[in-house]
């Protein structure tokens, strides 16, 4: 690929121009996870995408989950996971380890990578600056220190953006009594995007997007109006693991985020292509 | 070319990243002229290049000469040009027409084009804000109202840049008694670049660059240290019409501009490729 | 007049005090034209008035038409003017020449004069910074590239004012497809004054003001409420060439300009006297 | 005088223009005293002069002494003045009364007058903001609480100027142990002007200026270079009560004030004429 | 008391923490008067309290009356006070003396003391910057130049606060025709607090606070809702000299001041204890 | 202790005043460690001290080591520590765990505690914003990923301070190739203090300070000039574990920190007492 002609180079850059104009000084929240986070090559591609976007004037906020690192560390520390009705129970000690892994390992690895790509990143978590306040998730089953967001204070993120940094956010939070909660990263990203008045929310997944026919990637639905979601759920087009992710998209749009995307993190540079070309890849919710 | 793959698109954008970082918030002065100004397609390409560069955070200043528009208008107005020893003599009336064409036609055409490309441009000339003060050029032959720069006040340009505009500069100036002078655009661009503390000065020409063997474009000299210039002149490598252009480059470097380039305006997007890829085209003076 | 006593000097200055206080940091738009633009002595007086007003803290914006310069240049360029029902038809080529003369000759002459009077002026036209957007004037007869204002973007003017410059405005505009339109300078001045939230709009004319008895200057009407205008038209007091000028005044007042004046440009320093003394000269519309 | 013609009005204003330009945003310190302070009409003229100067962008600082008010109050309070070798001795109680009269009566009267003339004034004394620190004047005879300036802190004045106020300064000061000192107003004005980096210092007096022949006002010396002062003293041209005033002028010029003036406070509007016309009245020290 | 243990020191400081947080950058207006102003030791304590509060980020505004200084000076100046129906009549001359004493003696004494305690204070009165406009108090009996507040311009105080000064305010005012009015300091403090949007108003008095049983300090009422005041008056709990003071409190609360306090100025450091500990002393109106 | 009298309260607060003035807006770097970090009660005391100091306008930066948490986690993860010549060898995996514990556990615990005390803290490590660059410590024995500071970029800390946060710093760093280094927290605190131009550096230890006679706390040396240190080492007064700590103090003073302290972290509120009272506890190096 070293033989890309200058004409092609120029064309690609010029093609990107209207998109750069559109997103200039706008906030884009990227939820990073899945394969894009475990595959080393994809990881490098994501990092360079983020640095590039931030350089052309887009205010990128990176929200991440923990990937397999949490399980690894829990295992190494001999901490056995309890399951209740098939769902993992997070006791206080586990919550503490989750926080340590997310805020001390995954977060700092990402910051370190962004710095290597000449991005200027600072990593914080929901505890810093009192950013995320949570309470115990009130579901049918008590899952322990799994938190529900009570309040988001966007100031620490806004100040880091103003100071020229790329904020990297680990989604752990504090409860009313100082207890630690683990927060689902998709949900946190959606709420953060809403509080920041973000232009876009991008959820990186390991699927092509929303498919009309399961397993047939050629039936990708490029745009979904959030009002169609209930119907698509009923119809079964949205099902299984897709449901919570798409609920996040709907929530974000409802709370004022202009566009949310589910994109395929397995394709290198999918963020860049989604944002800076007219080849939309993945599904957009509006 | 509509079938550029997403991988190529991503690669080109990512390749541009270090160059965008390098020029971020830096001033680049572009002297626009020659074929790039008369060929409609090249013109469009230059405009989109400038808008893109300005969008990714480079502070572009466009300095222009008049091309054939001046001769056209002089001819239409029945103004005959007098020649002394083969050099055009500029009487007061001609100087006035030159100013009118440069500041009222060429300048506004460029501003209009940049606006169409969604750039935010404002066109001024050396008279506005007292930007260029000149006196009669003191050469062997009196050429009339051909001016020599006495003083550059960079404030109007710096304020337009700060206000977010792309300044487009017509190189006419005022003398001590309010008389109008026409200033050579290459010279003016070099001096303006120096006064602005520009990172780069780019002179667009109709040649490939400096060639070791005349007429053999494969012998392009990519980099010249300004200290080598006297030798290259003596040797005849720099000769004829190249001499004043290269003198401008030397002058600009001597006065503190980091790098100056002579690039081939006949190649579409040569500015973009020169600045945002590692395919240097043309000759760089350092 | 060199023997003005110090007491008189002091008195005049002190008399001006309340007016200076009233206009401090307020925007005053002056439409410059007529004799005040062709008579050299009047021209000098206007320039010194503007510089003085700007020095005592009034934010002056100078809007100008083209005077006889346009006809002169059209004639010199052998461009014959077509008339339709007695009105001049502006073809594309003529519009281009008009723009060149207004933005490149008249505008720069004024800037140059203001600079000579130690004013700090920058001349722009409706194309710069996308300031005036126009469309083809939709009257009974097609007059070609005579424009109707679609939109005014006051930002370039506001930024020049904030940066300490006196903006000098040539009233040419761009259409949707980049075509050039010539705009009536009175109309443009009225709309610009409204968009800027100006305190005053001053139209310089070659008449004393609105007279109750035609040809009897002693019957000057000093103040007119815009609600009286329809009656004054019906009555014939406002007639002929006065109608469009007074319509501009009414329009400006309706859109929020506090006061608009029609003043006699043939009286030297009429602007200064109108603004800085209690000898109102001309007619004020409120 | 109500019949000043508009031409004269315009001429006077235009004549003032270069002076307004010269002093724009510059600091001028005026020491107010003598007849101009006791004669009601002169007082009004000084106030309107100061408001006008401040309106056209000159940063005026008014420093005042106490005039006959101090003696009046001392007398009313039955406080007898002690004299030592013919010089008034200021005991602690007298110093206290002096402070009260200067800061509470004279100062507030001036502020009140300036407000009536629509000036925006705030009156402070050397104690406010720790502006003037003094110690006991160390002369041949102990004069009690007559102070010598140890240090000037110009910040309170600079902040009032920046906030848009006309500072009115009563020249009392604090000593190391909180004791009150009375400071000679001429001396204080000179030192304040120096600390503020003032453009001008104007001392209002009851004489025409420095005269070559005593009692012959036609022999006024318009400009004195401070280096000539010793000779003029030796020669007797500078003598008596003039000596300390002129020493203040010399001191101010030596410490960096560009120009200092001794002007005749008995002439109405002498400040305005001195600053805004080319009729210098009084003597300038450079 | 030199043997306060470090543990006690730390505890006191830590105890103050939540109060410092609560008042951080808030405005607190203190009306200073009574014993706290005449007793030298109490005076020193008040000054150090104010400097401390200002240092920990509270924006303190000190409003003062005149205490016995006014009577003293009037007496010394042989000015006899006229009484009408038992109320002091203030003629123009007396008003002038009152202003002189308040603005020139009491005010400067306080500024001087604050400076000695390393506070950065500036003393002004209602005349400075046109801060307090008043008219003749329109009561049953004409009391002369006793003023009623017409208008408060809070700008001079807000600017002094922004510039980092502690404003010290003497409550004299100007009338429509420049005449001097003496204003009741409690009333002025209440109105100033309201105009500044103050968090707190503190009136220093010579009583413990509002007592349920007269003369029994153990029956102090710590908190009063302003709606209870009419009942408390009817009941006689609020009577005599307390009435106008409490009316000020009510007025201030009604105009938006969050809390107003009547505290005992006879207790050293009562301000500090009221604001920075949970030992409320005195009576709070909400 | 609930019965501290109001007089004592006031006295303590007033006593603190000059210290608050001295440190106002100054930077104080606190190296937190030892007992103060493991004892729950001491920990709470430190947190409230820091919040109080930050509230009274001192810019506190908290630098922390890892305490026993690192060993605990290493042990739990079955990571055995290798010793070379009695010194712990840090392999890459250990360095990674150290980073995770410091930046994800200890750091977030401290941030959480400060937030509970109503402080506004953000926790970062040397990787964030490229704050600490390190290389392999070049000692006699290779200790693996133990880093030597190459460069400190104080910007992230300065920006957090400007944004109103208390920065909490975990001392891990990045090497040239992105590798993780553990940095000695005392050393890092000293260098950070120097780069920030801090007023004070406070190292919390588990000793009384520098004692003239070992084990006799009554021989505490309150002040040491850094020039005396070599002699005190030679003499044996400074020995053992004290040496590196005192070297940090010397280094910090040499690099421009005004004062550095070794204080006894075992005494509750020792920071508060050291900074806000004249009971210096511990040893000060100047």
PDB file of N, CA and C in Angstrom, chain B residues 93-152:
ATOM      1  N   UNK B  93      -1.304  56.238 -13.387  1.00  0.00           N
ATOM      2  CA  UNK B  93      -2.609  55.738 -13.812  1.00  0.00           C
ATOM      3  C   UNK B  93      -2.603  54.210 -13.880  1.00  0.00           C
ATOM      4  N   UNK B  94      -1.507  53.672 -14.415  1.00  0.00           N
ATOM      5  CA  UNK B  94      -1.378  52.216 -14.487  1.00  0.00           C
ATOM      6  C   UNK B  94      -1.370  51.618 -13.080  1.00  0.00           C
ATOM      7  N   UNK B  95      -0.621  52.242 -12.188  1.00  0.00           N
ATOM      8  CA  UNK B  95      -0.553  51.744 -10.805  1.00  0.00           C
ATOM      9  C   UNK B  95      -1.960  51.673 -10.205  1.00  0.00           C
ATOM     10  N   UNK B  96      -2.734  52.690 -10.497  1.00  0.00           N
ATOM     11  CA  UNK B  96      -4.100  52.755 -10.012  1.00  0.00           C
ATOM     12  C   UNK B  96      -4.951  51.605 -10.574  1.00  0.00           C
ATOM     13  N   UNK B  97      -4.778  51.332 -11.862  1.00  0.00           N
ATOM     14  CA  UNK B  97      -5.538  50.239 -12.485  1.00  0.00           C
ATOM     15  C   UNK B  97      -5.067  48.902 -11.915  1.00  0.00           C
ATOM     16  N   UNK B  98      -3.753  48.763 -11.743  1.00  0.00           N
ATOM     17  CA  UNK B  98      -3.216  47.518 -11.174  1.00  0.00           C
ATOM     18  C   UNK B  98      -3.842  47.278  -9.797  1.00  0.00           C
ATOM     19  N   UNK B  99      -3.868  48.313  -8.969  1.00  0.00           N
ATOM     20  CA  UNK B  99      -4.468  48.181  -7.648  1.00  0.00           C
ATOM     21  C   UNK B  99      -5.928  47.741  -7.740  1.00  0.00           C
ATOM     22  N   UNK B 100      -6.652  48.396  -8.673  1.00  0.00           N
ATOM     23  CA  UNK B 100      -8.067  48.082  -8.825  1.00  0.00           C
ATOM     24  C   UNK B 100      -8.267  46.615  -9.220  1.00  0.00           C
ATOM     25  N   UNK B 101      -7.451  46.146 -10.144  1.00  0.00           N
ATOM     26  CA  UNK B 101      -7.598  44.764 -10.612  1.00  0.00           C
ATOM     27  C   UNK B 101      -7.200  43.787  -9.503  1.00  0.00           C
ATOM     28  N   UNK B 102      -6.076  44.065  -8.859  1.00  0.00           N
ATOM     29  CA  UNK B 102      -5.595  43.129  -7.823  1.00  0.00           C
ATOM     30  C   UNK B 102      -6.548  43.087  -6.626  1.00  0.00           C
ATOM     31  N   UNK B 103      -6.890  44.273  -6.117  1.00  0.00           N
ATOM     32  CA  UNK B 103      -7.669  44.327  -4.869  1.00  0.00           C
ATOM     33  C   UNK B 103      -9.159  44.157  -5.118  1.00  0.00           C
ATOM     34  N   UNK B 104      -9.614  44.470  -6.325  1.00  0.00           N
ATOM     35  CA  UNK B 104     -11.050  44.457  -6.567  1.00  0.00           C
ATOM     36  C   UNK B 104     -11.525  43.289  -7.411  1.00  0.00           C
ATOM     37  N   UNK B 105     -10.621  42.712  -8.192  1.00  0.00           N
ATOM     38  CA  UNK B 105     -11.055  41.609  -9.032  1.00  0.00           C
ATOM     39  C   UNK B 105     -10.416  40.286  -8.577  1.00  0.00           C
ATOM     40  N   UNK B 106      -9.080  40.201  -8.725  1.00  0.00           N
ATOM     41  CA  UNK B 106      -8.402  38.942  -8.400  1.00  0.00           C
ATOM     42  C   UNK B 106      -8.654  38.565  -6.937  1.00  0.00           C
ATOM     43  N   UNK B 107      -8.456  39.530  -6.066  1.00  0.00           N
ATOM     44  CA  UNK B 107      -8.613  39.271  -4.636  1.00  0.00           C
ATOM     45  C   UNK B 107     -10.028  38.803  -4.312  1.00  0.00           C
ATOM     46  N   UNK B 108     -11.013  39.478  -4.849  1.00  0.00           N
ATOM     47  CA  UNK B 108     -12.395  39.116  -4.508  1.00  0.00           C
ATOM     48  C   UNK B 108     -12.805  37.807  -5.170  1.00  0.00           C
ATOM     49  N   UNK B 109     -12.242  37.515  -6.357  1.00  0.00           N
ATOM     50  CA  UNK B 109     -12.501  36.214  -6.979  1.00  0.00           C
ATOM     51  C   UNK B 109     -12.013  35.084  -6.077  1.00  0.00           C
ATOM     52  N   UNK B 110     -10.830  35.277  -5.516  1.00  0.00           N
ATOM     53  CA  UNK B 110     -10.261  34.232  -4.651  1.00  0.00           C
ATOM     54  C   UNK B 110     -11.084  34.081  -3.371  1.00  0.00           C
ATOM     55  N   UNK B 111     -11.448  35.219  -2.775  1.00  0.00           N
ATOM     56  CA  UNK B 111     -12.266  35.170  -1.561  1.00  0.00           C
ATOM     57  C   UNK B 111     -13.575  34.433  -1.853  1.00  0.00           C
ATOM     58  N   UNK B 112     -14.170  34.780  -2.993  1.00  0.00           N
ATOM     59  CA  UNK B 112     -15.444  34.180  -3.368  1.00  0.00           C
ATOM     60  C   UNK B 112     -15.303  32.663  -3.521  1.00  0.00           C
ATOM     61  N   UNK B 113     -14.234  32.252  -4.157  1.00  0.00           N
ATOM     62  CA  UNK B 113     -14.002  30.813  -4.353  1.00  0.00           C
ATOM     63  C   UNK B 113     -13.797  30.102  -3.011  1.00  0.00           C
ATOM     64  N   UNK B 114     -13.005  30.709  -2.147  1.00  0.00           N
ATOM     65  CA  UNK B 114     -12.765  30.090  -0.832  1.00  0.00           C
ATOM     66  C   UNK B 114     -14.073  29.973  -0.065  1.00  0.00           C
ATOM     67  N   UNK B 115     -14.899  31.016  -0.131  1.00  0.00           N
ATOM     68  CA  UNK B 115     -16.204  30.964   0.551  1.00  0.00           C
ATOM     69  C   UNK B 115     -17.056  29.819  -0.023  1.00  0.00           C
ATOM     70  N   UNK B 116     -17.013  29.652  -1.353  1.00  0.00           N
ATOM     71  CA  UNK B 116     -17.771  28.554  -1.962  1.00  0.00           C
ATOM     72  C   UNK B 116     -17.290  27.191  -1.453  1.00  0.00           C
ATOM     73  N   UNK B 117     -15.997  27.113  -1.151  1.00  0.00           N
ATOM     74  CA  UNK B 117     -15.451  25.862  -0.593  1.00  0.00           C
ATOM     75  C   UNK B 117     -15.616  25.818   0.918  1.00  0.00           C
ATOM     76  N   UNK B 118     -16.420  26.698   1.469  1.00  0.00           N
ATOM     77  CA  UNK B 118     -16.733  26.763   2.906  1.00  0.00           C
ATOM     78  C   UNK B 118     -15.563  27.246   3.757  1.00  0.00           C
ATOM     79  N   UNK B 119     -14.604  27.886   3.085  1.00  0.00           N
ATOM     80  CA  UNK B 119     -13.550  28.548   3.853  1.00  0.00           C
ATOM     81  C   UNK B 119     -14.084  29.901   4.288  1.00  0.00           C
ATOM     82  N   UNK B 120     -13.515  30.462   5.343  1.00  0.00           N
ATOM     83  CA  UNK B 120     -13.966  31.765   5.807  1.00  0.00           C
ATOM     84  C   UNK B 120     -12.847  32.768   5.546  1.00  0.00           C
ATOM     85  N   UNK B 121     -12.932  33.420   4.371  1.00  0.00           N
ATOM     86  CA  UNK B 121     -11.820  34.263   3.933  1.00  0.00           C
ATOM     87  C   UNK B 121     -12.188  35.733   3.945  1.00  0.00           C
ATOM     88  N   UNK B 122     -11.182  36.573   4.175  1.00  0.00           N
ATOM     89  CA  UNK B 122     -11.347  38.017   4.017  1.00  0.00           C
ATOM     90  C   UNK B 122     -10.165  38.516   3.201  1.00  0.00           C
ATOM     91  N   UNK B 123     -10.469  39.307   2.166  1.00  0.00           N
ATOM     92  CA  UNK B 123      -9.415  39.794   1.296  1.00  0.00           C
ATOM     93  C   UNK B 123      -9.060  41.234   1.596  1.00  0.00           C
ATOM     94  N   UNK B 124      -7.781  41.481   1.783  1.00  0.00           N
ATOM     95  CA  UNK B 124      -7.336  42.859   2.004  1.00  0.00           C
ATOM     96  C   UNK B 124      -6.105  43.100   1.133  1.00  0.00           C
ATOM     97  N   UNK B 125      -5.666  44.360   1.085  1.00  0.00           N
ATOM     98  CA  UNK B 125      -4.439  44.641   0.351  1.00  0.00           C
ATOM     99  C   UNK B 125      -3.479  45.395   1.270  1.00  0.00           C
ATOM    100  N   UNK B 126      -2.307  45.698   0.762  1.00  0.00           N
ATOM    101  CA  UNK B 126      -1.277  46.321   1.590  1.00  0.00           C
ATOM    102  C   UNK B 126      -1.653  47.685   2.130  1.00  0.00           C
ATOM    103  N   UNK B 127      -2.729  48.267   1.572  1.00  0.00           N
ATOM    104  CA  UNK B 127      -3.175  49.585   2.028  1.00  0.00           C
ATOM    105  C   UNK B 127      -4.013  49.456   3.309  1.00  0.00           C
ATOM    106  N   UNK B 128      -4.768  48.366   3.401  1.00  0.00           N
ATOM    107  CA  UNK B 128      -5.662  48.180   4.547  1.00  0.00           C
ATOM    108  C   UNK B 128      -4.869  48.055   5.843  1.00  0.00           C
ATOM    109  N   UNK B 129      -5.308  48.810   6.841  1.00  0.00           N
ATOM    110  CA  UNK B 129      -4.631  48.773   8.138  1.00  0.00           C
ATOM    111  C   UNK B 129      -3.177  49.205   8.043  1.00  0.00           C
ATOM    112  N   UNK B 130      -2.819  49.924   6.956  1.00  0.00           N
ATOM    113  CA  UNK B 130      -1.433  50.369   6.790  1.00  0.00           C
ATOM    114  C   UNK B 130      -0.448  49.216   6.768  1.00  0.00           C
ATOM    115  N   UNK B 131      -0.845  48.124   6.090  1.00  0.00           N
ATOM    116  CA  UNK B 131      -0.057  46.885   6.178  1.00  0.00           C
ATOM    117  C   UNK B 131       1.293  46.963   5.472  1.00  0.00           C
ATOM    118  N   UNK B 132       1.321  47.473   4.236  1.00  0.00           N
ATOM    119  CA  UNK B 132       2.606  47.564   3.515  1.00  0.00           C
ATOM    120  C   UNK B 132       2.893  49.020   3.160  1.00  0.00           C
ATOM    121  N   UNK B 133       4.048  49.477   3.638  1.00  0.00           N
ATOM    122  CA  UNK B 133       4.513  50.815   3.274  1.00  0.00           C
ATOM    123  C   UNK B 133       5.635  50.626   2.258  1.00  0.00           C
ATOM    124  N   UNK B 134       5.595  51.392   1.173  1.00  0.00           N
ATOM    125  CA  UNK B 134       6.603  51.206   0.134  1.00  0.00           C
ATOM    126  C   UNK B 134       7.182  52.541  -0.307  1.00  0.00           C
ATOM    127  N   UNK B 135       8.297  52.457  -1.015  1.00  0.00           N
ATOM    128  CA  UNK B 135       8.861  53.640  -1.661  1.00  0.00           C
ATOM    129  C   UNK B 135       9.212  53.229  -3.089  1.00  0.00           C
ATOM    130  N   UNK B 136       9.566  54.177  -3.899  1.00  0.00           N
ATOM    131  CA  UNK B 136       9.893  53.915  -5.305  1.00  0.00           C
ATOM    132  C   UNK B 136      11.099  52.997  -5.379  1.00  0.00           C
ATOM    133  N   UNK B 137      10.987  51.976  -6.165  1.00  0.00           N
ATOM    134  CA  UNK B 137      12.093  51.032  -6.329  1.00  0.00           C
ATOM    135  C   UNK B 137      13.273  51.768  -6.929  1.00  0.00           C
ATOM    136  N   UNK B 138      14.395  51.621  -6.274  1.00  0.00           N
ATOM    137  CA  UNK B 138      15.561  52.401  -6.640  1.00  0.00           C
ATOM    138  C   UNK B 138      16.527  51.558  -7.451  1.00  0.00           C
ATOM    139  N   UNK B 139      16.115  51.183  -8.687  1.00  0.00           N
ATOM    140  CA  UNK B 139      16.992  50.346  -9.519  1.00  0.00           C
ATOM    141  C   UNK B 139      17.746  51.201 -10.520  1.00  0.00           C
ATOM    142  N   UNK B 140      18.382  50.539 -11.453  1.00  0.00           N
ATOM    143  CA  UNK B 140      19.174  51.277 -12.452  1.00  0.00           C
ATOM    144  C   UNK B 140      18.280  52.141 -13.320  1.00  0.00           C
ATOM    145  N   UNK B 141      17.115  51.563 -13.638  1.00  0.00           N
ATOM    146  CA  UNK B 141      16.181  52.292 -14.487  1.00  0.00           C
ATOM    147  C   UNK B 141      14.963  52.681 -13.643  1.00  0.00           C
ATOM    148  N   UNK B 142      14.432  53.852 -13.834  1.00  0.00           N
ATOM    149  CA  UNK B 142      13.214  54.254 -13.116  1.00  0.00           C
ATOM    150  C   UNK B 142      12.023  53.559 -13.764  1.00  0.00           C
ATOM    151  N   UNK B 143      11.337  52.704 -12.973  1.00  0.00           N
ATOM    152  CA  UNK B 143      10.197  51.965 -13.523  1.00  0.00           C
ATOM    153  C   UNK B 143       8.870  52.560 -13.071  1.00  0.00           C
ATOM    154  N   UNK B 144       8.916  53.748 -12.488  1.00  0.00           N
ATOM    155  CA  UNK B 144       7.673  54.409 -12.072  1.00  0.00           C
ATOM    156  C   UNK B 144       7.182  53.869 -10.746  1.00  0.00           C
ATOM    157  N   UNK B 145       5.896  53.591 -10.674  1.00  0.00           N
ATOM    158  CA  UNK B 145       5.294  53.200  -9.397  1.00  0.00           C
ATOM    159  C   UNK B 145       5.429  51.709  -9.086  1.00  0.00           C
ATOM    160  N   UNK B 146       6.662  51.234  -9.259  1.00  0.00           N
ATOM    161  CA  UNK B 146       6.978  49.882  -8.814  1.00  0.00           C
ATOM    162  C   UNK B 146       7.631  50.069  -7.457  1.00  0.00           C
ATOM    163  N   UNK B 147       7.086  49.423  -6.432  1.00  0.00           N
ATOM    164  CA  UNK B 147       7.520  49.755  -5.090  1.00  0.00           C
ATOM    165  C   UNK B 147       8.501  48.783  -4.481  1.00  0.00           C
ATOM    166  N   UNK B 148       9.243  49.295  -3.558  1.00  0.00           N
ATOM    167  CA  UNK B 148      10.175  48.536  -2.736  1.00  0.00           C
ATOM    168  C   UNK B 148       9.575  48.583  -1.336  1.00  0.00           C
ATOM    169  N   UNK B 149       9.528  47.472  -0.645  1.00  0.00           N
ATOM    170  CA  UNK B 149       8.889  47.461   0.671  1.00  0.00           C
ATOM    171  C   UNK B 149       9.742  48.215   1.682  1.00  0.00           C
ATOM    172  N   UNK B 150       9.123  49.170   2.372  1.00  0.00           N
ATOM    173  CA  UNK B 150       9.813  49.885   3.427  1.00  0.00           C
ATOM    174  C   UNK B 150       9.506  49.258   4.790  1.00  0.00           C
ATOM    175  N   UNK B 151       8.267  48.852   4.941  1.00  0.00           N
ATOM    176  CA  UNK B 151       7.847  48.362   6.253  1.00  0.00           C
ATOM    177  C   UNK B 151       6.609  47.488   6.116  1.00  0.00           C
ATOM    178  N   UNK B 152       6.564  46.415   6.894  1.00  0.00           N
ATOM    179  CA  UNK B 152       5.380  45.556   6.930  1.00  0.00           C
ATOM    180  C   UNK B 152       4.796  45.642   8.332  1.00  0.00           C
TER     181      UNK B 152
END
